[in-house]
Tab-separated table of C-alpha atoms in Angstrom:
chain	number	residue	atom	x	y	z
R	1	MET	CA	5.690	26.778	113.372
R	2	SER	CA	7.472	24.443	115.089
R	3	LYS	CA	8.241	20.695	113.418
R	4	LEU	CA	6.732	19.239	116.795
R	5	LEU	CA	3.756	21.587	116.800
R	6	LYS	CA	2.964	20.425	113.007
R	7	THR	CA	3.043	16.722	113.801
R	8	ILE	CA	0.752	17.214	116.958
R	9	ILE	CA	-1.798	19.380	114.752
R	10	ALA	CA	-1.657	16.677	112.288
R	11	LEU	CA	-2.421	13.946	114.695
R	12	PHE	CA	-5.183	15.647	116.359
R	13	LEU	CA	-6.795	16.545	113.055
R	14	PHE	CA	-6.192	12.745	112.117
R	15	ALA	CA	-7.985	11.373	115.130
R	16	THR	CA	-10.699	13.785	114.655
R	17	LEU	CA	-11.558	12.959	111.016
R	18	ASN	CA	-10.986	9.275	111.796
R	19	GLY	CA	-13.772	9.587	114.578
R	20	TYR	CA	-15.828	11.272	112.550
R	21	SER	CA	-15.533	8.761	109.882
R	22	GLN	CA	-16.202	5.904	112.538
R	23	SER	CA	-19.435	7.579	113.752
R	24	LEU	CA	-20.702	7.786	109.811
R	25	GLU	CA	-19.974	4.224	109.560
R	26	LYS	CA	-22.037	3.373	112.814
R	27	GLN	CA	-24.721	5.388	111.832
R	28	PHE	CA	-24.967	4.073	108.190
R	29	ASP	CA	-24.660	0.533	109.144
R	30	GLY	CA	-27.386	0.705	111.521
R	31	LEU	CA	-29.794	1.997	109.037
R	32	LEU	CA	-28.983	-0.774	106.462
R	33	LYS	CA	-28.745	-3.353	108.597
R	34	GLN	CA	-32.388	-2.477	109.756
R	35	GLU	CA	-33.733	-2.518	106.165
R	36	TYR	CA	-31.471	-5.342	104.571
R	37	PRO	CA	-31.348	-8.297	107.066
R	38	GLU	CA	-28.460	-10.776	106.275
R	39	ASN	CA	-30.488	-13.484	104.655
R	40	GLY	CA	-33.003	-11.052	102.877
R	41	THR	CA	-32.333	-9.144	99.417
R	42	GLY	CA	-29.319	-6.830	99.427
R	43	VAL	CA	-28.042	-3.340	98.819
R	44	SER	CA	-24.628	-1.957	98.225
R	45	ALA	CA	-24.432	1.863	99.439
R	46	LEU	CA	-21.496	4.337	98.946
R	47	VAL	CA	-20.910	7.686	100.515
R	48	ALA	CA	-18.209	10.283	99.419
R	49	ILE	CA	-17.676	13.724	101.149
R	50	ASP	CA	-15.543	16.314	99.256
R	51	GLY	CA	-14.863	13.611	96.585
R	52	GLU	CA	-13.588	11.051	99.139
R	53	ILE	CA	-15.358	8.002	99.640
R	54	VAL	CA	-15.991	7.560	103.531
R	55	TYR	CA	-18.098	4.706	103.455
R	56	HIS	CA	-18.728	1.925	100.993
R	57	LYS	CA	-20.431	-1.206	102.262
R	58	SER	CA	-23.006	-3.984	101.093
R	59	PHE	CA	-25.631	-6.178	102.768
R	60	GLY	CA	-27.918	-9.021	102.116
R	61	LYS	CA	-28.077	-11.298	99.138
R	62	ALA	CA	-27.601	-10.604	95.419
R	63	ASN	CA	-29.439	-13.898	95.011
R	64	LEU	CA	-31.739	-15.610	97.163
R	65	GLU	CA	-31.691	-18.800	95.060
R	66	TRP	CA	-28.157	-19.364	95.444
R	67	ASN	CA	-27.411	-17.674	98.412
R	68	VAL	CA	-24.866	-15.066	97.230
R	69	ASP	CA	-24.037	-12.047	99.076
R	70	VAL	CA	-24.035	-8.427	97.663
R	71	ASP	CA	-20.532	-7.069	97.681
R	72	ASN	CA	-19.051	-3.725	96.193
R	73	THR	CA	-18.720	-4.728	93.010
R	74	THR	CA	-22.219	-6.548	92.444
R	75	LYS	CA	-24.271	-5.155	89.522
R	76	PHE	CA	-27.516	-3.698	89.711
R	77	GLU	CA	-30.259	-2.405	87.401
R	78	ILE	CA	-30.541	1.238	88.113
R	79	GLY	CA	-33.719	2.126	86.487
R	80	SER	CA	-34.608	5.664	85.715
R	81	ILE	CA	-31.399	6.905	86.945
R	82	THR	CA	-30.274	6.179	83.295
R	83	LYS	CA	-32.219	9.407	82.309
R	84	GLN	CA	-29.485	11.132	83.823
R	85	PHE	CA	-27.405	9.586	81.167
R	86	THR	CA	-29.801	10.182	78.391
R	87	ALA	CA	-29.849	13.804	79.204
R	88	VAL	CA	-26.037	14.437	79.327
R	89	ALA	CA	-25.851	12.763	76.117
R	90	ILE	CA	-28.506	15.414	74.705
R	91	LEU	CA	-26.492	18.245	75.998
R	92	MET	CA	-23.243	16.739	74.808
R	93	LEU	CA	-24.746	16.809	71.390
R	94	ALA	CA	-26.262	20.222	71.782
R	95	GLU	CA	-22.778	21.317	72.575
R	96	GLN	CA	-21.471	19.358	69.317
R	97	GLY	CA	-24.032	21.855	67.511
R	98	LYS	CA	-26.112	18.904	66.182
R	99	LEU	CA	-29.097	19.948	67.944
R	100	ASN	CA	-30.596	22.733	70.068
R	101	ILE	CA	-32.776	21.994	73.183
R	102	ASP	CA	-35.298	24.653	72.140
R	103	ASP	CA	-35.578	22.877	68.806
R	104	ASN	CA	-39.410	21.634	68.149
R	105	ILE	CA	-39.261	17.592	68.027
R	106	THR	CA	-41.061	17.546	64.464
R	107	GLU	CA	-37.829	18.695	63.352
R	108	TYR	CA	-36.371	15.292	64.115
R	109	PHE	CA	-39.915	13.077	64.244
R	110	GLU	CA	-41.642	14.986	61.195
R	111	ASP	CA	-44.960	13.382	61.752
R	112	TYR	CA	-44.999	13.236	65.315
R	113	PRO	CA	-48.585	14.477	66.632
R	114	THR	CA	-48.259	17.507	68.617
R	115	HIS	CA	-51.954	18.589	68.328
R	116	GLY	CA	-51.215	21.835	67.557
R	117	HIS	CA	-48.658	22.576	70.011
R	118	THR	CA	-44.916	22.964	70.058
R	119	ILE	CA	-42.904	20.610	72.030
R	120	LYS	CA	-39.428	21.360	72.633
R	121	ILE	CA	-36.774	18.880	73.456
R	122	SER	CA	-35.972	20.821	76.696
R	123	HIS	CA	-39.916	19.876	77.705
R	124	LEU	CA	-38.542	16.509	76.821
R	125	LEU	CA	-35.875	16.519	79.334
R	126	SER	CA	-38.048	18.339	81.997
R	127	HIS	CA	-41.052	16.232	81.726
R	128	THR	CA	-43.151	19.242	81.100
R	129	SER	CA	-44.145	17.715	77.406
R	130	GLY	CA	-47.652	16.908	78.296
R	131	LEU	CA	-46.983	13.429	76.313
R	132	ALA	CA	-48.431	10.401	78.596
R	133	SER	CA	-45.899	7.942	79.612
R	134	PHE	CA	-46.403	4.763	77.640
R	135	THR	CA	-45.747	2.692	80.632
R	136	ALA	CA	-49.026	3.903	82.115
R	137	TYR	CA	-51.271	2.210	79.464
R	138	ASP	CA	-52.431	-1.300	78.831
R	139	ASP	CA	-50.941	-1.521	75.231
R	140	TRP	CA	-47.579	-1.444	76.686
R	141	TYR	CA	-48.347	-3.580	79.956
R	142	ASP	CA	-50.150	-6.205	78.008
R	143	ASN	CA	-46.876	-6.963	75.785
R	144	ARG	CA	-44.195	-6.053	78.645
R	145	TYR	CA	-42.902	-9.369	78.018
R	146	ASN	CA	-42.710	-9.367	74.194
R	147	ASP	CA	-39.809	-8.003	71.884
R	148	ILE	CA	-41.045	-4.729	70.523
R	149	SER	CA	-39.160	-2.674	67.665
R	150	GLN	CA	-38.855	1.186	67.865
R	151	GLU	CA	-41.750	1.464	65.003
R	152	GLU	CA	-43.939	-0.268	67.142
R	153	PHE	CA	-42.882	1.910	69.927
R	154	MET	CA	-43.208	4.974	67.685
R	155	ALA	CA	-46.598	3.631	66.743
R	156	MET	CA	-47.747	3.288	70.305
R	157	PHE	CA	-46.501	6.651	71.155
R	158	LYS	CA	-48.469	8.431	68.737
R	159	LYS	CA	-51.739	6.676	69.770
R	160	THR	CA	-51.251	8.077	73.544
R	161	PRO	CA	-53.022	11.674	74.259
R	162	MET	CA	-51.816	15.012	75.014
R	163	LEU	CA	-52.471	15.404	78.411
R	164	PHE	CA	-51.774	19.094	78.992
R	165	ALA	CA	-50.025	22.136	76.997
R	166	PRO	CA	-46.249	21.716	76.839
R	167	GLY	CA	-44.712	23.934	80.019
R	168	GLU	CA	-48.043	23.923	81.776
R	169	LYS	CA	-47.585	21.336	84.282
R	170	TYR	CA	-44.966	18.424	85.085
R	171	TYR	CA	-45.773	14.692	84.526
R	172	TYR	CA	-43.239	12.169	84.745
R	173	SER	CA	-43.266	10.692	81.305
R	174	ASN	CA	-41.107	7.839	80.105
R	175	THR	CA	-42.243	8.434	76.604
R	176	GLY	CA	-40.332	11.587	76.558
R	177	TYR	CA	-37.209	9.815	77.527
R	178	PHE	CA	-37.516	7.443	75.278
R	179	LEU	CA	-37.901	9.691	72.657
R	180	LEU	CA	-34.682	11.415	73.581
R	181	GLY	CA	-33.012	8.126	73.155
R	182	MET	CA	-34.284	7.808	69.753
R	183	LEU	CA	-32.926	11.446	69.251
R	184	VAL	CA	-29.481	10.505	70.408
R	185	GLU	CA	-29.421	7.406	67.747
R	186	LYS	CA	-30.838	9.736	64.666
R	187	LEU	CA	-27.907	12.614	65.458
R	188	SER	CA	-24.947	10.265	66.509
R	189	GLY	CA	-25.179	7.296	63.935
R	190	GLN	CA	-24.519	5.113	66.622
R	191	THR	CA	-26.989	2.904	68.835
R	192	TYR	CA	-27.994	4.383	72.011
R	193	ALA	CA	-25.912	1.600	74.028
R	194	GLU	CA	-23.116	2.384	71.687
R	195	PHE	CA	-22.743	6.050	72.197
R	196	ILE	CA	-23.124	5.820	76.039
R	197	ASN	CA	-20.413	3.220	76.285
R	198	GLN	CA	-18.198	4.828	73.743
R	199	HIS	CA	-18.583	8.551	75.252
R	200	ILE	CA	-19.468	7.918	78.740
R	201	PHE	CA	-18.549	4.475	80.448
R	202	LYS	CA	-15.169	4.133	78.621
R	203	LYS	CA	-14.008	7.858	78.954
R	204	LEU	CA	-14.968	7.847	82.530
R	205	GLY	CA	-13.689	4.274	83.640
R	206	MET	CA	-17.095	2.999	84.151
R	207	LYS	CA	-15.884	-0.566	83.801
R	208	ASN	CA	-18.783	-2.372	85.470
R	209	SER	CA	-21.741	-0.621	83.981
R	210	THR	CA	-23.679	-2.021	80.966
R	211	PHE	CA	-27.158	-2.475	79.638
R	212	LEU	CA	-30.169	-4.805	80.277
R	213	SER	CA	-29.661	-8.027	77.981
R	214	ARG	CA	-32.099	-11.050	77.998
R	215	HIS	CA	-29.109	-13.077	76.571
R	216	GLU	CA	-25.589	-11.773	77.778
R	217	ILE	CA	-23.836	-13.236	80.327
R	218	ILE	CA	-23.046	-10.241	83.001
R	219	THR	CA	-20.952	-11.267	85.777
R	220	SER	CA	-21.897	-10.226	89.032
R	221	ARG	CA	-25.370	-9.354	88.240
R	222	ALA	CA	-27.978	-9.052	91.104
R	223	THR	CA	-31.186	-11.013	90.766
R	224	GLY	CA	-34.058	-8.635	91.070
R	225	HIS	CA	-37.008	-9.800	93.677
R	226	VAL	CA	-40.411	-8.388	94.360
R	227	LYS	CA	-42.584	-9.483	97.718
R	228	VAL	CA	-45.908	-11.117	97.384
R	229	ASP	CA	-48.226	-11.995	100.048
R	230	ASP	CA	-45.372	-11.193	102.211
R	231	LYS	CA	-42.847	-13.875	100.324
R	232	LEU	CA	-40.095	-12.837	98.211
R	233	ILE	CA	-39.864	-14.181	94.530
R	234	LYS	CA	-37.679	-13.353	91.669
R	235	SER	CA	-38.911	-10.654	89.563
R	236	ASP	CA	-40.206	-10.843	85.784
R	237	GLU	CA	-37.161	-9.610	83.639
R	238	PHE	CA	-37.368	-5.872	82.093
R	239	LEU	CA	-36.236	-6.128	78.660
R	240	TYR	CA	-33.526	-3.651	77.094
R	241	GLY	CA	-35.934	-2.374	74.283
R	242	HIS	CA	-38.961	-1.475	76.669
R	243	ALA	CA	-36.678	0.022	79.319
R	244	PHE	CA	-34.035	1.777	76.434
R	245	SER	CA	-32.879	5.195	77.287
R	246	ALA	CA	-35.493	5.717	80.083
R	247	GLY	CA	-34.146	2.823	82.316
R	248	ALA	CA	-31.537	0.188	80.811
R	249	ILE	CA	-28.675	0.712	82.661
R	250	ILE	CA	-26.772	-1.560	84.928
R	251	SER	CA	-24.311	-0.408	87.292
R	252	THR	CA	-22.554	-0.421	90.384
R	253	THR	CA	-22.288	2.106	93.334
R	254	TYR	CA	-18.355	2.894	92.327
R	255	ASP	CA	-19.049	3.447	88.794
R	256	LEU	CA	-21.994	5.806	89.874
R	257	PHE	CA	-19.678	7.478	92.140
R	258	LEU	CA	-17.156	7.988	88.957
R	259	TRP	CA	-20.175	9.339	86.795
R	260	ASN	CA	-20.915	12.038	90.109
R	261	ARG	CA	-17.527	13.450	89.958
R	262	ALA	CA	-17.411	13.605	86.116
R	263	ILE	CA	-20.696	15.740	86.353
R	264	LYS	CA	-19.044	17.806	88.934
R	265	ASN	CA	-16.024	18.395	87.326
R	266	ASN	CA	-17.412	19.176	83.942
R	267	VAL	CA	-15.556	16.060	82.157
R	268	LEU	CA	-18.366	15.709	79.770
R	269	ILE	CA	-20.285	18.906	79.451
R	270	SER	CA	-19.737	22.534	80.194
R	271	GLU	CA	-20.438	24.474	83.197
R	272	ALA	CA	-23.317	26.311	81.470
R	273	SER	CA	-25.082	22.833	80.588
R	274	LYS	CA	-24.542	21.471	83.830
R	275	ARG	CA	-26.384	24.442	85.114
R	276	ASN	CA	-29.199	24.247	82.891
R	277	ALA	CA	-29.415	20.321	83.733
R	278	PHE	CA	-29.508	21.158	87.770
R	279	ALA	CA	-31.873	24.282	87.344
R	280	ASN	CA	-35.558	23.850	88.595
R	281	THR	CA	-37.597	24.101	85.382
R	282	GLY	CA	-40.385	26.809	85.512
R	283	LEU	CA	-43.875	26.165	84.455
R	284	SER	CA	-46.055	28.662	82.758
R	285	ASN	CA	-48.181	29.325	85.577
R	286	GLY	CA	-45.162	30.265	87.606
R	287	LYS	CA	-44.656	27.310	89.735
R	288	TYR	CA	-41.825	24.849	89.404
R	289	ALA	CA	-41.583	21.365	88.114
R	290	ASN	CA	-38.842	20.266	90.768
R	291	TYR	CA	-36.978	18.641	87.859
R	292	GLY	CA	-34.132	19.948	85.688
R	293	TYR	CA	-32.775	17.961	82.841
R	294	GLY	CA	-32.243	14.285	84.118
R	295	TRP	CA	-32.231	15.316	87.905
R	296	ALA	CA	-34.841	15.747	90.063
R	297	ILE	CA	-34.849	19.066	92.324
R	298	ASN	CA	-35.183	18.568	96.024
R	299	GLU	CA	-33.662	19.026	99.392
R	300	VAL	CA	-32.419	16.942	102.221
R	301	ASN	CA	-33.519	18.318	105.842
R	302	GLU	CA	-33.479	21.986	103.929
R	303	VAL	CA	-30.128	21.372	102.301
R	304	PRO	CA	-30.430	21.558	98.552
R	305	SER	CA	-30.418	18.280	96.589
R	306	ILE	CA	-30.013	17.176	93.068
R	307	GLU	CA	-31.347	13.660	92.845
R	308	HIS	CA	-33.224	10.588	90.928
R	309	ASN	CA	-34.438	7.303	92.009
R	310	GLY	CA	-35.157	4.406	89.868
R	311	GLY	CA	-37.261	1.055	89.852
R	312	THR	CA	-37.361	-1.787	87.233
R	313	PHE	CA	-39.424	-5.070	87.957
R	314	GLY	CA	-37.249	-6.017	90.782
R	315	PHE	CA	-34.935	-3.282	91.434
R	316	PHE	CA	-34.824	0.219	93.494
R	317	SER	CA	-32.405	2.527	93.405
R	318	ASN	CA	-31.254	6.192	94.438
R	319	ALA	CA	-28.588	8.763	93.835
R	320	ILE	CA	-28.310	11.737	95.889
R	321	TYR	CA	-26.077	14.616	95.383
R	322	LEU	CA	-25.745	17.552	97.605
R	323	PRO	CA	-23.336	20.148	95.874
R	324	ASN	CA	-23.086	22.761	98.477
R	325	PRO	CA	-21.391	20.702	100.838
R	326	ASP	CA	-20.160	18.254	97.959
R	327	ILE	CA	-21.706	15.095	99.370
R	328	PHE	CA	-22.631	12.155	97.239
R	329	VAL	CA	-24.905	9.145	98.418
R	330	VAL	CA	-26.076	6.429	96.373
R	331	ALA	CA	-27.841	2.871	97.130
R	332	LEU	CA	-28.655	0.134	95.138
R	333	SER	CA	-31.245	-2.847	95.772
R	334	ASN	CA	-32.198	-5.959	94.363
R	335	CYS	CA	-36.132	-5.534	95.653
R	336	VAL	CA	-38.799	-3.165	95.178
R	337	CYS	CA	-39.880	-3.905	98.492
R	338	SER	CA	-36.910	-2.012	100.017
R	339	ALA	CA	-37.187	1.525	101.353
R	340	THR	CA	-34.001	2.357	99.256
R	341	ASP	CA	-34.778	6.108	98.636
R	342	PHE	CA	-35.947	6.590	102.561
R	343	VAL	CA	-32.783	5.215	103.804
R	344	SER	CA	-30.325	7.088	101.474
R	345	THR	CA	-32.005	10.087	102.158
R	346	LYS	CA	-31.522	9.599	105.959
R	347	MET	CA	-27.779	8.757	105.011
R	348	ALA	CA	-27.236	11.883	103.173
R	349	ALA	CA	-28.845	13.618	105.736
R	350	ILE	CA	-26.472	12.556	108.209
R	351	ALA	CA	-23.546	13.194	106.123
R	352	ALA	CA	-24.411	16.807	105.987
R	353	ASN	CA	-24.691	16.695	109.622
R	354	ARG	CA	-28.688	17.658	109.230
R	355	PRO	CA	-29.951	14.217	110.436
R	356	TYR	CA	-33.787	13.831	110.595
R	357	ILE	CA	-35.431	13.431	113.889
R	358	GLU	CA	-35.795	9.793	114.904
R	359	LEU	CA	-39.319	9.573	115.988
R	360	SER	CA	-40.239	7.726	119.439
R	361	ASP	CA	-43.160	4.964	119.480
R	362	LYS	CA	-43.474	6.409	123.330
R	363	ASP	CA	-46.877	7.914	123.918
R	364	VAL	CA	-46.783	11.939	124.278
R	365	GLU	CA	-49.468	13.753	125.717
R	366	ILE	CA	-51.244	16.014	123.328
R	367	ASN	CA	-53.027	19.126	124.282
R	368	VAL	CA	-56.723	18.381	123.962
R	369	GLU	CA	-57.845	22.018	123.486
R	370	PHE	CA	-54.989	22.266	120.567
R	371	ALA	CA	-56.685	18.786	119.048
R	372	ASP	CA	-60.211	19.872	119.253
R	373	LYS	CA	-59.288	23.164	117.385
R	374	ILE	CA	-57.451	21.607	114.508
R	375	VAL	CA	-59.536	18.387	113.817
R	376	GLY	CA	-61.412	18.354	110.801
R	377	THR	CA	-61.118	18.553	106.905
R	378	TYR	CA	-58.537	20.727	105.207
R	379	GLU	CA	-58.708	21.624	101.655
R	380	PHE	CA	-55.202	22.281	100.119
R	381	GLU	CA	-54.045	24.873	97.115
R	382	ASP	CA	-53.222	22.040	94.740
R	383	GLY	CA	-56.300	20.558	94.963
R	384	SER	CA	-55.786	17.812	97.691
R	385	LYS	CA	-57.919	17.116	101.045
R	386	ARG	CA	-56.528	15.726	104.244
R	387	ILE	CA	-58.654	14.509	107.124
R	388	ILE	CA	-57.371	15.369	110.685
R	389	SER	CA	-58.820	13.434	113.806
R	390	PHE	CA	-58.065	12.806	117.257
R	391	GLU	CA	-58.636	9.732	119.106
R	392	ASN	CA	-56.994	8.091	122.085
R	393	ASN	CA	-54.666	11.079	122.698
R	394	THR	CA	-53.506	10.461	119.003
R	395	LEU	CA	-53.439	12.537	115.980
R	396	TYR	CA	-54.005	10.799	112.474
R	397	SER	CA	-54.119	12.247	108.818
R	398	GLN	CA	-56.069	10.609	106.375
R	399	VAL	CA	-56.575	11.152	102.525
R	400	PRO	CA	-60.076	10.528	101.494
R	401	ASN	CA	-60.995	6.638	100.847
R	402	ASN	CA	-57.200	5.764	102.419
R	403	GLY	CA	-56.308	4.284	105.564
R	404	LYS	CA	-55.416	6.662	108.385
R	405	SER	CA	-51.760	7.440	109.312
R	406	LYS	CA	-50.496	8.169	113.058
R	407	LEU	CA	-48.784	11.748	113.467
R	408	TYR	CA	-45.839	12.022	115.699
R	409	PRO	CA	-45.076	15.160	117.432
R	410	ILE	CA	-41.723	16.862	116.880
R	411	GLY	CA	-42.476	20.232	117.980
R	412	PRO	CA	-45.155	22.363	119.562
R	413	GLN	CA	-47.465	22.448	116.245
R	414	THR	CA	-45.481	19.968	114.079
R	415	PHE	CA	-46.183	16.523	113.335
R	416	GLN	CA	-44.599	13.934	111.251
R	417	ILE	CA	-45.410	10.441	109.662
R	418	LYS	CA	-43.347	7.560	110.793
R	419	ASP	CA	-41.296	6.279	108.070
R	420	SER	CA	-41.570	9.047	105.691
R	421	PHE	CA	-40.761	12.903	105.644
R	422	ALA	CA	-44.031	14.164	105.487
R	423	GLN	CA	-44.728	16.898	108.164
R	424	PHE	CA	-47.800	18.691	109.359
R	425	ILE	CA	-47.492	22.108	110.517
R	426	PHE	CA	-50.624	23.616	112.170
R	427	ASN	CA	-51.232	27.306	112.296
R	428	HIS	CA	-54.122	29.717	111.666
R	429	ASP	CA	-54.856	32.230	109.024
R	430	GLN	CA	-55.590	36.041	109.604
R	431	LYS	CA	-59.141	35.080	110.701
R	432	GLY	CA	-58.162	32.574	113.087
R	433	THR	CA	-59.087	29.795	110.843
R	434	PRO	CA	-56.880	26.778	111.374
R	435	SER	CA	-54.416	25.921	108.564
R	436	LEU	CA	-51.992	23.225	108.009
R	437	LEU	CA	-48.631	23.503	105.945
R	438	PHE	CA	-48.037	20.107	104.497
R	439	LYS	CA	-44.401	19.457	103.676
R	440	ASN	CA	-42.990	16.512	102.158
R	441	ARG	CA	-39.094	17.548	101.668
R	442	ILE	CA	-39.474	19.962	98.715
R	443	ARG	CA	-43.036	19.773	98.100
R	444	LYS	CA	-45.057	22.271	100.166
R	445	THR	CA	-48.780	22.900	99.742
R	446	ARG	CA	-51.033	25.137	102.187
R	447	GLY	CA	-54.540	23.751	103.495
R	448	THR	CA	-57.364	25.684	105.319
R	449	LYS	CA	-59.710	23.775	107.430
R	450	THR	CA	-63.074	23.757	105.870
R	451	ALA	CA	-65.121	21.475	107.759
R	452	ASN	CA	-65.126	19.928	111.322
């Protein structure tokens, strides 16, 4: 191949990639500017493809009171994304021979009440332990602003009930991840924060990651906000001792990119441990939890994803990884009022060249005969019910005792709720009875019409 031809090919590839990057930037800008107006609360977002950052921008305010802009170095509370770090810490200790993930937790917490069940460390990691989440109870909520010792937390945990036998169901439990943090401390001889800082943050160069603190000065830290009566106010403070290993980390989009690369490249744990963390946990009833160890198992417009969101009193975050293709998207925001998970999922779909259909507000004629056949009450295999109604040429879905949601047609028999990924696919069973597949990303449940 001649030198001239090589140069022409190189220039063509550069122009193509540059055009692609500009197209992505325009689409991402549009999504983020719509959700995060210039004078509102803010967001920092990063998209990487094949390990290369193709988008990194920030919008809105880090602090409305002082009129401070968010930038790419702004630090946010990442909430439950912290659970990824806790899970990896446990897997690191397992690889060091200090524990086995199939160990009974009573080997480490001798008098913990398991009500005759065997609760394994793996059950805590996958939210299948049956332990209730302490954050759902008044004992915690009434003391959420008070300093509480680990001993007091443990006493609180021991009073909460077992909801089901371990491995039987999935139930998101902050109690389980709090216990995992205590286990990290017990086996490492370090505090949880010391372990994560020394063995993860410093090793990976995550220089802008730290932990919640009531007194420490944390530079470039965003202020959290909530919306009350359609008015933005500063949020309450979430204390380190309460969030702990279930949600106490503060970080930036770039540091979380470094974290993603380290997990992808097996810097901290082996390939085998990573496969376990990314595997969908099977339940005793043959179904799946849609959760591994510290990562939720999902899909982005049919592309498999590994992800986690996080929320604290004034922050909402989401981090999505598509292993194949190698795409990482993270968005951190400083208001629980924002649709950070929805926007970042759409960004991941665009990056994977699998964008979701944009719904139109224009009226679409719906076949009246089709509508007459499908309206009624549907009962689903997961025990839920939905009522489908037809009014003024519009189909609606309603969960009993809740408001109606308009269904937008995206196919001959397929409909979607706006500003969500919830889809309704109508069909009929072998007897001709109308049936409905409700699909919200990886979650799918089938229903049959039981009443008009």
